Amino acid sequence: MSDKRKRVSVDQSSCIGCGTCIKVCPAGVFKIINGKSHAVRPDACIVCRACITHCPTSCITISPREYEPIKRLYEG
Amino acid sequence: MSKAYLAKSRLRKLEAEESLPNKLTKLLVEAGMEDIIQKGNIVAIKVHFGDTSNSGYRYIRPIFVRKVVDLVRSLGGIPFVTDTWGLKHIESAVKNGFNYATLNAAVIPANGIKENFYYVVKVPDAFHIKEVQVAGNIYDADVLINFAHSKGHPSSGYGGAIKNLAMGCTSYKTRGEVHNLEKLDDIGEKFQEGLVDATRAVLQNKKGKVIHINYIMDVQPMCDCAPYSDNPIVPDIGIAVSTDIVALEKATLDLIDNAPPAPYSIAEKLGLKPGDNKFFKIHKKDPYIQVRAGEKAGLGTQRYELIEI
């Protein structure tokens, strides 16, 4: 499919590297690198939002998915 | 043939009783709410609280939820207002106007503060999702009032009563499984069939104890979960109610498709006309798939009689 998946980001200044997001994410989006979580596979996100619900420092955000049909309507 | 009831937002007279919040009460009584709620019943009212950044604004106005709460209380029910995404969504809800002060009912997460309270419900002959994690407080409620906002959605073309239950009354695991189905085709077919599987599970212990409401106002192109809102694609229509979720969704989609495009909207930009399948033209996903799948799965019938009050 041509649609891009949701983009996931982790605020590095708030992340405490606890690994909760890794435990709850069913898609393997996150990885701990140098003691902090990084969204290394953001394209794999299936938008279940478990990471946001569980993160103890609320440092994860998922930006809206960019669906091509509607994106073209707004940007075309 | 099932009955669907409609209250139009257009005023017929300059009188308070003609205003839509008051007509909602009449609509629910007409649709049989008094037969569904018994004194002492715990009644879940499922709405969408809006996006977590409090940037979108075209969700159900809290005054309408308050009217539902008032009616539930007058019938002896004990209402609570609820949505998924855990306690963090309650924080957003309060900012968006959904709280005890405005609603006169508890506002609580559907499935626990971190979405870990659920019951596993099996779906016989499912299209795709054979086991669904149904939100615990929805499952435990004696009565479910499914109060949905009808609007566009990029995954299914449209989201209303079916999607409000499928994605809004389940756990993150089930939501993820349903969203994963999007990868299987480009027209939203499998995704919408997954919505129907999840809806079946949510409704499994609610026979004769559920009523569905579609708020056909602020029919914006995108979902309430998006951190933005746009002008509605059609003029405000009103509120429709039925105990048959398939009939309600079919009636709602027909009303939206038969309406003219709203000025200054993406529908106007696209040159849409009355009679067009508007959500298909906007999202390239046919929203009637979920209606047909719902009928096939035994959730109701597409044949409806629309009764305007």
PDB file of C-alpha atoms in Angstrom, chain B:
ATOM      1  CA  MET B   1     -37.548  -3.926   8.178  1.00  0.00           C
ATOM      2  CA  SER B   2     -36.268  -1.975  11.199  1.00  0.00           C
ATOM      3  CA  LYS B   3     -37.304   1.414  12.466  1.00  0.00           C
ATOM      4  CA  ALA B   4     -34.871   4.300  12.671  1.00  0.00           C
ATOM      5  CA  TYR B   5     -35.931   7.556  14.240  1.00  0.00           C
ATOM      6  CA  LEU B   6     -34.685  10.969  13.155  1.00  0.00           C
ATOM      7  CA  ALA B   7     -34.807  14.388  14.757  1.00  0.00           C
ATOM      8  CA  LYS B   8     -33.635  17.058  12.370  1.00  0.00           C
ATOM      9  CA  SER B   9     -31.599  19.929  13.710  1.00  0.00           C
ATOM     10  CA  ARG B  10     -33.579  22.394  11.610  1.00  0.00           C
ATOM     11  CA  LEU B  11     -36.071  24.322  13.758  1.00  0.00           C
ATOM     12  CA  ARG B  12     -39.726  24.107  12.779  1.00  0.00           C
ATOM     13  CA  LYS B  13     -40.787  26.704  15.340  1.00  0.00           C
ATOM     14  CA  LEU B  14     -38.955  29.227  17.502  1.00  0.00           C
ATOM     15  CA  GLU B  15     -39.574  27.165  20.624  1.00  0.00           C
ATOM     16  CA  ALA B  16     -37.255  25.477  23.109  1.00  0.00           C
ATOM     17  CA  GLU B  17     -38.931  22.104  22.705  1.00  0.00           C
ATOM     18  CA  GLU B  18     -38.056  22.239  19.011  1.00  0.00           C
ATOM     19  CA  SER B  19     -34.341  22.591  19.744  1.00  0.00           C
ATOM     20  CA  LEU B  20     -32.297  19.480  19.074  1.00  0.00           C
ATOM     21  CA  PRO B  21     -31.210  18.668  22.657  1.00  0.00           C
ATOM     22  CA  ASN B  22     -34.849  18.514  23.697  1.00  0.00           C
ATOM     23  CA  LYS B  23     -35.811  16.547  20.622  1.00  0.00           C
ATOM     24  CA  LEU B  24     -33.103  14.009  21.502  1.00  0.00           C
ATOM     25  CA  THR B  25     -34.996  13.109  24.672  1.00  0.00           C
ATOM     26  CA  LYS B  26     -38.207  12.574  22.690  1.00  0.00           C
ATOM     27  CA  LEU B  27     -36.309  10.594  20.110  1.00  0.00           C
ATOM     28  CA  LEU B  28     -34.918   8.173  22.692  1.00  0.00           C
ATOM     29  CA  VAL B  29     -38.320   7.664  24.294  1.00  0.00           C
ATOM     30  CA  GLU B  30     -39.849   7.066  20.867  1.00  0.00           C
ATOM     31  CA  ALA B  31     -37.138   4.513  20.071  1.00  0.00           C
ATOM     32  CA  GLY B  32     -37.964   2.516  23.200  1.00  0.00           C
ATOM     33  CA  MET B  33     -35.472   3.622  25.845  1.00  0.00           C
ATOM     34  CA  GLU B  34     -38.058   3.061  28.587  1.00  0.00           C
ATOM     35  CA  ASP B  35     -38.213  -0.622  27.655  1.00  0.00           C
ATOM     36  CA  ILE B  36     -34.443  -1.003  27.712  1.00  0.00           C
ATOM     37  CA  ILE B  37     -33.612   0.547  31.083  1.00  0.00           C
ATOM     38  CA  GLN B  38     -34.937  -0.937  34.302  1.00  0.00           C
ATOM     39  CA  LYS B  39     -34.687   0.788  37.664  1.00  0.00           C
ATOM     40  CA  GLY B  40     -31.262   0.191  39.172  1.00  0.00           C
ATOM     41  CA  ASN B  41     -29.540  -0.698  35.891  1.00  0.00           C
ATOM     42  CA  ILE B  42     -25.974   0.537  35.446  1.00  0.00           C
ATOM     43  CA  VAL B  43     -25.948   2.270  32.087  1.00  0.00           C
ATOM     44  CA  ALA B  44     -22.796   2.864  30.025  1.00  0.00           C
ATOM     45  CA  ILE B  45     -22.962   5.846  27.690  1.00  0.00           C
ATOM     46  CA  LYS B  46     -20.161   5.461  25.154  1.00  0.00           C
ATOM     47  CA  VAL B  47     -19.048   8.627  23.418  1.00  0.00           C
ATOM     48  CA  HIS B  48     -15.785   9.789  21.838  1.00  0.00           C
ATOM     49  CA  PHE B  49     -14.071  12.286  24.116  1.00  0.00           C
ATOM     50  CA  GLY B  50     -12.038  13.827  21.293  1.00  0.00           C
ATOM     51  CA  ASP B  51      -8.323  13.858  20.574  1.00  0.00           C
ATOM     52  CA  THR B  52      -5.795  13.819  23.376  1.00  0.00           C
ATOM     53  CA  SER B  53      -4.144  17.106  22.399  1.00  0.00           C
ATOM     54  CA  ASN B  54      -7.472  18.961  22.695  1.00  0.00           C
ATOM     55  CA  SER B  55      -7.015  20.440  19.254  1.00  0.00           C
ATOM     56  CA  GLY B  56     -10.008  18.955  17.427  1.00  0.00           C
ATOM     57  CA  TYR B  57     -13.384  20.441  18.277  1.00  0.00           C
ATOM     58  CA  ARG B  58     -16.076  18.790  16.175  1.00  0.00           C
ATOM     59  CA  TYR B  59     -17.059  16.015  18.567  1.00  0.00           C
ATOM     60  CA  ILE B  60     -20.469  15.516  20.243  1.00  0.00           C
ATOM     61  CA  ARG B  61     -21.366  18.609  22.240  1.00  0.00           C
ATOM     62  CA  PRO B  62     -21.610  17.708  25.958  1.00  0.00           C
ATOM     63  CA  ILE B  63     -25.144  19.168  26.293  1.00  0.00           C
ATOM     64  CA  PHE B  64     -26.445  16.262  24.216  1.00  0.00           C
ATOM     65  CA  VAL B  65     -24.751  13.729  26.484  1.00  0.00           C
ATOM     66  CA  ARG B  66     -26.248  15.525  29.475  1.00  0.00           C
ATOM     67  CA  LYS B  67     -29.703  15.038  27.963  1.00  0.00           C
ATOM     68  CA  VAL B  68     -29.068  11.303  27.693  1.00  0.00           C
ATOM     69  CA  VAL B  69     -27.840  11.203  31.285  1.00  0.00           C
ATOM     70  CA  ASP B  70     -30.921  13.070  32.493  1.00  0.00           C
ATOM     71  CA  LEU B  71     -33.219  10.605  30.748  1.00  0.00           C
ATOM     72  CA  VAL B  72     -31.323   7.600  32.120  1.00  0.00           C
ATOM     73  CA  ARG B  73     -31.634   9.012  35.644  1.00  0.00           C
ATOM     74  CA  SER B  74     -35.340   9.758  35.186  1.00  0.00           C
ATOM     75  CA  LEU B  75     -35.843   6.079  34.310  1.00  0.00           C
ATOM     76  CA  GLY B  76     -34.023   4.979  37.470  1.00  0.00           C
ATOM     77  CA  GLY B  77     -30.778   4.036  35.757  1.00  0.00           C
ATOM     78  CA  ILE B  78     -27.292   4.749  37.087  1.00  0.00           C
ATOM     79  CA  PRO B  79     -25.324   6.267  34.204  1.00  0.00           C
ATOM     80  CA  PHE B  80     -21.617   6.596  33.540  1.00  0.00           C
ATOM     81  CA  VAL B  81     -19.971   8.166  30.516  1.00  0.00           C
ATOM     82  CA  THR B  82     -17.004   6.380  29.056  1.00  0.00           C
ATOM     83  CA  ASP B  83     -14.384   5.959  26.343  1.00  0.00           C
ATOM     84  CA  THR B  84     -11.161   4.016  25.768  1.00  0.00           C
ATOM     85  CA  TRP B  85      -7.444   5.034  25.907  1.00  0.00           C
ATOM     86  CA  GLY B  86      -7.238   4.859  29.694  1.00  0.00           C
ATOM     87  CA  LEU B  87      -6.997   7.612  32.270  1.00  0.00           C
ATOM     88  CA  LYS B  88      -5.062   9.951  29.998  1.00  0.00           C
ATOM     89  CA  HIS B  89      -8.148  10.228  27.804  1.00  0.00           C
ATOM     90  CA  ILE B  90     -10.227  11.222  30.831  1.00  0.00           C
ATOM     91  CA  GLU B  91      -7.849  14.167  31.276  1.00  0.00           C
ATOM     92  CA  SER B  92      -8.613  15.198  27.686  1.00  0.00           C
ATOM     93  CA  ALA B  93     -12.326  14.622  28.238  1.00  0.00           C
ATOM     94  CA  VAL B  94     -12.432  17.023  31.161  1.00  0.00           C
ATOM     95  CA  LYS B  95     -10.831  19.731  29.019  1.00  0.00           C
ATOM     96  CA  ASN B  96     -13.289  19.017  26.209  1.00  0.00           C
ATOM     97  CA  GLY B  97     -16.259  19.494  28.526  1.00  0.00           C
ATOM     98  CA  PHE B  98     -17.038  15.907  29.527  1.00  0.00           C
ATOM     99  CA  ASN B  99     -16.990  15.809  33.335  1.00  0.00           C
ATOM    100  CA  TYR B 100     -19.273  15.280  36.309  1.00  0.00           C
ATOM    101  CA  ALA B 101     -20.079  18.986  36.575  1.00  0.00           C
ATOM    102  CA  THR B 102     -21.384  19.187  33.007  1.00  0.00           C
ATOM    103  CA  LEU B 103     -22.879  15.707  32.647  1.00  0.00           C
ATOM    104  CA  ASN B 104     -24.115  14.758  36.136  1.00  0.00           C
ATOM    105  CA  ALA B 105     -22.540  11.336  35.693  1.00  0.00           C
ATOM    106  CA  ALA B 106     -19.203   9.712  36.418  1.00  0.00           C
ATOM    107  CA  VAL B 107     -16.729   9.909  33.536  1.00  0.00           C
ATOM    108  CA  ILE B 108     -14.540   6.809  33.639  1.00  0.00           C
ATOM    109  CA  PRO B 109     -12.252   4.787  31.363  1.00  0.00           C
ATOM    110  CA  ALA B 110     -14.022   1.960  29.554  1.00  0.00           C
ATOM    111  CA  ASN B 111     -11.281  -0.523  30.334  1.00  0.00           C
ATOM    112  CA  GLY B 112      -9.174   0.687  33.227  1.00  0.00           C
ATOM    113  CA  ILE B 113      -6.567   3.383  33.720  1.00  0.00           C
ATOM    114  CA  LYS B 114      -4.113   1.603  31.415  1.00  0.00           C
ATOM    115  CA  GLU B 115      -6.615  -0.400  29.361  1.00  0.00           C
ATOM    116  CA  ASN B 116      -5.902  -3.697  31.070  1.00  0.00           C
ATOM    117  CA  PHE B 117      -9.470  -4.412  32.224  1.00  0.00           C
ATOM    118  CA  TYR B 118     -11.251  -6.475  29.599  1.00  0.00           C
ATOM    119  CA  TYR B 119     -13.094  -9.729  28.951  1.00  0.00           C
ATOM    120  CA  VAL B 120     -12.181 -12.035  26.097  1.00  0.00           C
ATOM    121  CA  VAL B 121     -15.231 -12.736  23.938  1.00  0.00           C
ATOM    122  CA  LYS B 122     -15.194 -15.328  21.177  1.00  0.00           C
ATOM    123  CA  VAL B 123     -16.775 -14.422  17.831  1.00  0.00           C
ATOM    124  CA  PRO B 124     -18.241 -17.481  16.091  1.00  0.00           C
ATOM    125  CA  ASP B 125     -17.759 -17.501  12.314  1.00  0.00           C
ATOM    126  CA  ALA B 126     -15.823 -14.251  12.478  1.00  0.00           C
ATOM    127  CA  PHE B 127     -14.617 -12.589   9.297  1.00  0.00           C
ATOM    128  CA  HIS B 128     -11.131 -12.132  10.780  1.00  0.00           C
ATOM    129  CA  ILE B 129     -11.020 -11.490  14.554  1.00  0.00           C
ATOM    130  CA  LYS B 130     -12.002 -14.677  16.386  1.00  0.00           C
ATOM    131  CA  GLU B 131     -11.365 -13.372  19.897  1.00  0.00           C
ATOM    132  CA  VAL B 132     -12.086  -9.826  20.984  1.00  0.00           C
ATOM    133  CA  GLN B 133     -11.001  -8.113  24.197  1.00  0.00           C
ATOM    134  CA  VAL B 134     -14.163  -6.243  25.202  1.00  0.00           C
ATOM    135  CA  ALA B 135     -13.720  -3.273  27.552  1.00  0.00           C
ATOM    136  CA  GLY B 136     -14.528  -4.428  31.094  1.00  0.00           C
ATOM    137  CA  ASN B 137     -16.846  -1.609  32.092  1.00  0.00           C
ATOM    138  CA  ILE B 138     -18.795  -1.933  28.850  1.00  0.00           C
ATOM    139  CA  TYR B 139     -19.142  -5.688  29.310  1.00  0.00           C
ATOM    140  CA  ASP B 140     -20.217  -5.299  32.940  1.00  0.00           C
ATOM    141  CA  ALA B 141     -22.770  -2.542  32.267  1.00  0.00           C
ATOM    142  CA  ASP B 142     -26.398  -3.670  32.341  1.00  0.00           C
ATOM    143  CA  VAL B 143     -27.292  -1.355  29.468  1.00  0.00           C
ATOM    144  CA  LEU B 144     -25.226   0.222  26.690  1.00  0.00           C
ATOM    145  CA  ILE B 145     -26.076   3.499  25.023  1.00  0.00           C
ATOM    146  CA  ASN B 146     -23.918   3.708  21.929  1.00  0.00           C
ATOM    147  CA  PHE B 147     -23.742   7.460  21.280  1.00  0.00           C
ATOM    148  CA  ALA B 148     -21.652   7.865  18.138  1.00  0.00           C
ATOM    149  CA  HIS B 149     -20.550  10.824  16.068  1.00  0.00           C
ATOM    150  CA  SER B 150     -21.047  10.245  12.338  1.00  0.00           C
ATOM    151  CA  LYS B 151     -18.036  11.512  10.395  1.00  0.00           C
ATOM    152  CA  GLY B 152     -15.445  10.504   7.859  1.00  0.00           C
ATOM    153  CA  HIS B 153     -12.586   8.118   8.531  1.00  0.00           C
ATOM    154  CA  PRO B 154      -9.553   7.381   6.378  1.00  0.00           C
ATOM    155  CA  SER B 155      -9.538   3.649   7.169  1.00  0.00           C
ATOM    156  CA  SER B 156     -13.199   2.894   6.487  1.00  0.00           C
ATOM    157  CA  GLY B 157     -14.495   5.982   4.691  1.00  0.00           C
ATOM    158  CA  TYR B 158     -16.912   6.569   7.544  1.00  0.00           C
ATOM    159  CA  GLY B 159     -17.150   6.006  11.264  1.00  0.00           C
ATOM    160  CA  GLY B 160     -20.385   5.959  13.251  1.00  0.00           C
ATOM    161  CA  ALA B 161     -22.232   3.537  15.497  1.00  0.00           C
ATOM    162  CA  ILE B 162     -20.347   0.405  14.371  1.00  0.00           C
ATOM    163  CA  LYS B 163     -16.925   1.966  14.749  1.00  0.00           C
ATOM    164  CA  ASN B 164     -17.832   3.539  18.109  1.00  0.00           C
ATOM    165  CA  LEU B 165     -18.288   0.033  19.507  1.00  0.00           C
ATOM    166  CA  ALA B 166     -15.597  -1.794  17.561  1.00  0.00           C
ATOM    167  CA  MET B 167     -12.711   0.552  18.317  1.00  0.00           C
ATOM    168  CA  GLY B 168     -14.145   2.412  21.281  1.00  0.00           C
ATOM    169  CA  CYS B 169     -15.277  -0.504  23.437  1.00  0.00           C
ATOM    170  CA  THR B 170     -12.296  -2.827  23.066  1.00  0.00           C
ATOM    171  CA  SER B 171      -8.675  -3.057  24.197  1.00  0.00           C
ATOM    172  CA  TYR B 172      -5.549  -1.829  22.467  1.00  0.00           C
ATOM    173  CA  LYS B 173      -4.776  -5.380  21.389  1.00  0.00           C
ATOM    174  CA  THR B 174      -8.060  -5.704  19.510  1.00  0.00           C
ATOM    175  CA  ARG B 175      -7.757  -2.203  18.053  1.00  0.00           C
ATOM    176  CA  GLY B 176      -4.303  -3.090  16.782  1.00  0.00           C
ATOM    177  CA  GLU B 177      -5.546  -6.324  15.231  1.00  0.00           C
ATOM    178  CA  VAL B 178      -8.339  -4.503  13.431  1.00  0.00           C
ATOM    179  CA  HIS B 179      -6.021  -1.747  12.213  1.00  0.00           C
ATOM    180  CA  ASN B 180      -3.603  -4.414  11.008  1.00  0.00           C
ATOM    181  CA  LEU B 181      -6.284  -5.576   8.553  1.00  0.00           C
ATOM    182  CA  GLU B 182      -5.800  -2.326   6.653  1.00  0.00           C
ATOM    183  CA  LYS B 183      -2.610  -3.778   5.236  1.00  0.00           C
ATOM    184  CA  LEU B 184      -4.567  -6.496   3.406  1.00  0.00           C
ATOM    185  CA  ASP B 185      -6.368  -4.347   0.832  1.00  0.00           C
ATOM    186  CA  ASP B 186      -6.676  -0.786  -0.441  1.00  0.00           C
ATOM    187  CA  ILE B 187     -10.455  -0.397  -0.221  1.00  0.00           C
ATOM    188  CA  GLY B 188     -10.940  -0.877   3.505  1.00  0.00           C
ATOM    189  CA  GLU B 189     -12.868  -4.125   3.108  1.00  0.00           C
ATOM    190  CA  LYS B 190     -11.023  -6.299   5.607  1.00  0.00           C
ATOM    191  CA  PHE B 191     -10.766  -3.438   8.093  1.00  0.00           C
ATOM    192  CA  GLN B 192     -14.524  -2.889   8.006  1.00  0.00           C
ATOM    193  CA  GLU B 193     -15.193  -6.597   8.359  1.00  0.00           C
ATOM    194  CA  GLY B 194     -12.914  -6.495  11.408  1.00  0.00           C
ATOM    195  CA  LEU B 195     -15.005  -3.659  12.795  1.00  0.00           C
ATOM    196  CA  VAL B 196     -18.055  -5.870  12.481  1.00  0.00           C
ATOM    197  CA  ASP B 197     -16.312  -8.761  14.281  1.00  0.00           C
ATOM    198  CA  ALA B 198     -15.438  -6.483  17.198  1.00  0.00           C
ATOM    199  CA  THR B 199     -18.929  -4.977  17.260  1.00  0.00           C
ATOM    200  CA  ARG B 200     -20.468  -8.441  17.459  1.00  0.00           C
ATOM    201  CA  ALA B 201     -18.332  -9.203  20.493  1.00  0.00           C
ATOM    202  CA  VAL B 202     -19.253  -5.959  22.257  1.00  0.00           C
ATOM    203  CA  LEU B 203     -22.952  -6.597  21.677  1.00  0.00           C
ATOM    204  CA  GLN B 204     -22.849 -10.271  22.620  1.00  0.00           C
ATOM    205  CA  ASN B 205     -24.267  -9.807  26.149  1.00  0.00           C
ATOM    206  CA  LYS B 206     -26.431  -6.770  25.346  1.00  0.00           C
ATOM    207  CA  LYS B 207     -29.441  -8.302  23.604  1.00  0.00           C
ATOM    208  CA  GLY B 208     -32.445  -6.036  24.246  1.00  0.00           C
ATOM    209  CA  LYS B 209     -30.193  -3.835  26.383  1.00  0.00           C
ATOM    210  CA  VAL B 210     -28.645  -1.495  23.825  1.00  0.00           C
ATOM    211  CA  ILE B 211     -29.653   1.555  21.856  1.00  0.00           C
ATOM    212  CA  HIS B 212     -27.619   3.206  19.105  1.00  0.00           C
ATOM    213  CA  ILE B 213     -27.474   6.938  18.414  1.00  0.00           C
ATOM    214  CA  ASN B 214     -25.800   8.652  15.464  1.00  0.00           C
ATOM    215  CA  TYR B 215     -25.047  12.335  15.921  1.00  0.00           C
ATOM    216  CA  ILE B 216     -25.187  13.539  12.322  1.00  0.00           C
ATOM    217  CA  MET B 217     -23.863  16.984  13.050  1.00  0.00           C
ATOM    218  CA  ASP B 218     -20.430  18.429  12.349  1.00  0.00           C
ATOM    219  CA  VAL B 219     -19.944  15.643   9.813  1.00  0.00           C
ATOM    220  CA  GLN B 220     -16.302  16.396   9.264  1.00  0.00           C
ATOM    221  CA  PRO B 221     -14.077  14.482   6.834  1.00  0.00           C
ATOM    222  CA  MET B 222     -11.805  12.962   9.485  1.00  0.00           C
ATOM    223  CA  CYS B 223     -12.121  11.082  12.763  1.00  0.00           C
ATOM    224  CA  ASP B 224     -12.627  12.646  16.196  1.00  0.00           C
ATOM    225  CA  CYS B 225      -9.247  11.228  17.202  1.00  0.00           C
ATOM    226  CA  ALA B 226      -7.367  13.529  14.795  1.00  0.00           C
ATOM    227  CA  PRO B 227      -5.698  16.595  16.321  1.00  0.00           C
ATOM    228  CA  TYR B 228      -7.560  18.916  13.962  1.00  0.00           C
ATOM    229  CA  SER B 229     -11.078  19.523  12.696  1.00  0.00           C
ATOM    230  CA  ASP B 230     -12.361  20.771   9.362  1.00  0.00           C
ATOM    231  CA  ASN B 231     -15.623  22.209   8.112  1.00  0.00           C
ATOM    232  CA  PRO B 232     -18.436  19.654   7.838  1.00  0.00           C
ATOM    233  CA  ILE B 233     -18.906  18.091   4.403  1.00  0.00           C
ATOM    234  CA  VAL B 234     -22.701  18.406   4.577  1.00  0.00           C
ATOM    235  CA  PRO B 235     -24.990  20.798   6.494  1.00  0.00           C
ATOM    236  CA  ASP B 236     -26.032  19.613   9.945  1.00  0.00           C
ATOM    237  CA  ILE B 237     -28.734  16.957   9.628  1.00  0.00           C
ATOM    238  CA  GLY B 238     -29.726  15.990  13.170  1.00  0.00           C
ATOM    239  CA  ILE B 239     -29.675  12.877  15.341  1.00  0.00           C
ATOM    240  CA  ALA B 240     -30.854   9.373  14.429  1.00  0.00           C
ATOM    241  CA  VAL B 241     -31.619   6.514  16.803  1.00  0.00           C
ATOM    242  CA  SER B 242     -32.369   2.821  16.419  1.00  0.00           C
ATOM    243  CA  THR B 243     -32.040  -0.456  18.247  1.00  0.00           C
ATOM    244  CA  ASP B 244     -30.807  -1.926  14.940  1.00  0.00           C
ATOM    245  CA  ILE B 245     -27.229  -0.810  14.362  1.00  0.00           C
ATOM    246  CA  VAL B 246     -27.187  -1.837  10.688  1.00  0.00           C
ATOM    247  CA  ALA B 247     -30.408   0.001   9.877  1.00  0.00           C
ATOM    248  CA  LEU B 248     -29.111   3.067  11.698  1.00  0.00           C
ATOM    249  CA  GLU B 249     -25.803   3.124   9.810  1.00  0.00           C
ATOM    250  CA  LYS B 250     -27.537   2.603   6.449  1.00  0.00           C
ATOM    251  CA  ALA B 251     -30.044   5.368   7.175  1.00  0.00           C
ATOM    252  CA  THR B 252     -27.269   7.699   8.299  1.00  0.00           C
ATOM    253  CA  LEU B 253     -25.106   7.111   5.241  1.00  0.00           C
ATOM    254  CA  ASP B 254     -28.130   7.604   2.973  1.00  0.00           C
ATOM    255  CA  LEU B 255     -28.956  10.898   4.709  1.00  0.00           C
ATOM    256  CA  ILE B 256     -25.387  12.141   4.303  1.00  0.00           C
ATOM    257  CA  ASP B 257     -25.128  11.002   0.701  1.00  0.00           C
ATOM    258  CA  ASN B 258     -28.458  12.590  -0.236  1.00  0.00           C
ATOM    259  CA  ALA B 259     -27.490  15.913   1.345  1.00  0.00           C
ATOM    260  CA  PRO B 260     -25.865  18.734  -0.627  1.00  0.00           C
ATOM    261  CA  PRO B 261     -22.177  19.443  -0.044  1.00  0.00           C
ATOM    262  CA  ALA B 262     -21.583  22.145   2.545  1.00  0.00           C
ATOM    263  CA  PRO B 263     -20.060  25.436   1.402  1.00  0.00           C
ATOM    264  CA  TYR B 264     -16.368  25.969   2.207  1.00  0.00           C
ATOM    265  CA  SER B 265     -15.858  22.238   2.759  1.00  0.00           C
ATOM    266  CA  ILE B 266     -13.658  19.616   1.154  1.00  0.00           C
ATOM    267  CA  ALA B 267     -16.876  18.197  -0.389  1.00  0.00           C
ATOM    268  CA  GLU B 268     -17.451  21.481  -2.184  1.00  0.00           C
ATOM    269  CA  LYS B 269     -13.824  21.545  -3.323  1.00  0.00           C
ATOM    270  CA  LEU B 270     -14.301  18.062  -4.768  1.00  0.00           C
ATOM    271  CA  GLY B 271     -17.507  19.090  -6.546  1.00  0.00           C
ATOM    272  CA  LEU B 272     -19.629  16.466  -4.790  1.00  0.00           C
ATOM    273  CA  LYS B 273     -23.361  16.397  -5.413  1.00  0.00           C
ATOM    274  CA  PRO B 274     -26.449  15.062  -3.631  1.00  0.00           C
ATOM    275  CA  GLY B 275     -26.554  11.329  -4.240  1.00  0.00           C
ATOM    276  CA  ASP B 276     -22.797  10.852  -4.381  1.00  0.00           C
ATOM    277  CA  ASN B 277     -21.152   8.282  -2.110  1.00  0.00           C
ATOM    278  CA  LYS B 278     -19.342  11.136  -0.391  1.00  0.00           C
ATOM    279  CA  PHE B 279     -17.016   9.248   1.903  1.00  0.00           C
ATOM    280  CA  PHE B 280     -15.921   6.977  -0.911  1.00  0.00           C
ATOM    281  CA  LYS B 281     -15.098   9.986  -3.060  1.00  0.00           C
ATOM    282  CA  ILE B 282     -13.123  11.579  -0.223  1.00  0.00           C
ATOM    283  CA  HIS B 283     -11.295   8.562   1.213  1.00  0.00           C
ATOM    284  CA  LYS B 284     -11.465   5.949  -1.583  1.00  0.00           C
ATOM    285  CA  LYS B 285     -12.973   3.533   0.939  1.00  0.00           C
ATOM    286  CA  ASP B 286     -16.594   2.424   0.486  1.00  0.00           C
ATOM    287  CA  PRO B 287     -18.352   2.931   3.850  1.00  0.00           C
ATOM    288  CA  TYR B 288     -21.238   0.657   2.890  1.00  0.00           C
ATOM    289  CA  ILE B 289     -18.919  -2.351   3.261  1.00  0.00           C
ATOM    290  CA  GLN B 290     -19.364  -2.254   7.036  1.00  0.00           C
ATOM    291  CA  VAL B 291     -23.145  -2.030   6.622  1.00  0.00           C
ATOM    292  CA  ARG B 292     -23.289  -5.041   4.316  1.00  0.00           C
ATOM    293  CA  ALA B 293     -20.881  -6.970   6.539  1.00  0.00           C
ATOM    294  CA  GLY B 294     -22.984  -6.113   9.585  1.00  0.00           C
ATOM    295  CA  GLU B 295     -26.087  -7.472   7.918  1.00  0.00           C
ATOM    296  CA  LYS B 296     -24.268 -10.611   6.802  1.00  0.00           C
ATOM    297  CA  ALA B 297     -23.059 -11.177  10.363  1.00  0.00           C
ATOM    298  CA  GLY B 298     -26.608 -10.921  11.713  1.00  0.00           C
ATOM    299  CA  LEU B 299     -26.292  -7.577  13.463  1.00  0.00           C
ATOM    300  CA  GLY B 300     -29.380  -6.174  11.736  1.00  0.00           C
ATOM    301  CA  THR B 301     -30.953  -5.313   8.441  1.00  0.00           C
ATOM    302  CA  GLN B 302     -30.222  -2.667   5.832  1.00  0.00           C
ATOM    303  CA  ARG B 303     -33.950  -2.297   5.231  1.00  0.00           C
ATOM    304  CA  TYR B 304     -35.222   0.548   7.368  1.00  0.00           C
ATOM    305  CA  GLU B 305     -38.222   2.772   7.877  1.00  0.00           C
ATOM    306  CA  LEU B 306     -37.111   6.294   8.768  1.00  0.00           C
ATOM    307  CA  ILE B 307     -39.532   7.971  11.159  1.00  0.00           C
ATOM    308  CA  GLU B 308     -39.043  11.678  11.697  1.00  0.00           C
ATOM    309  CA  ILE B 309     -40.246  13.111  14.980  1.00  0.00           C
TER     310      ILE B 309
END
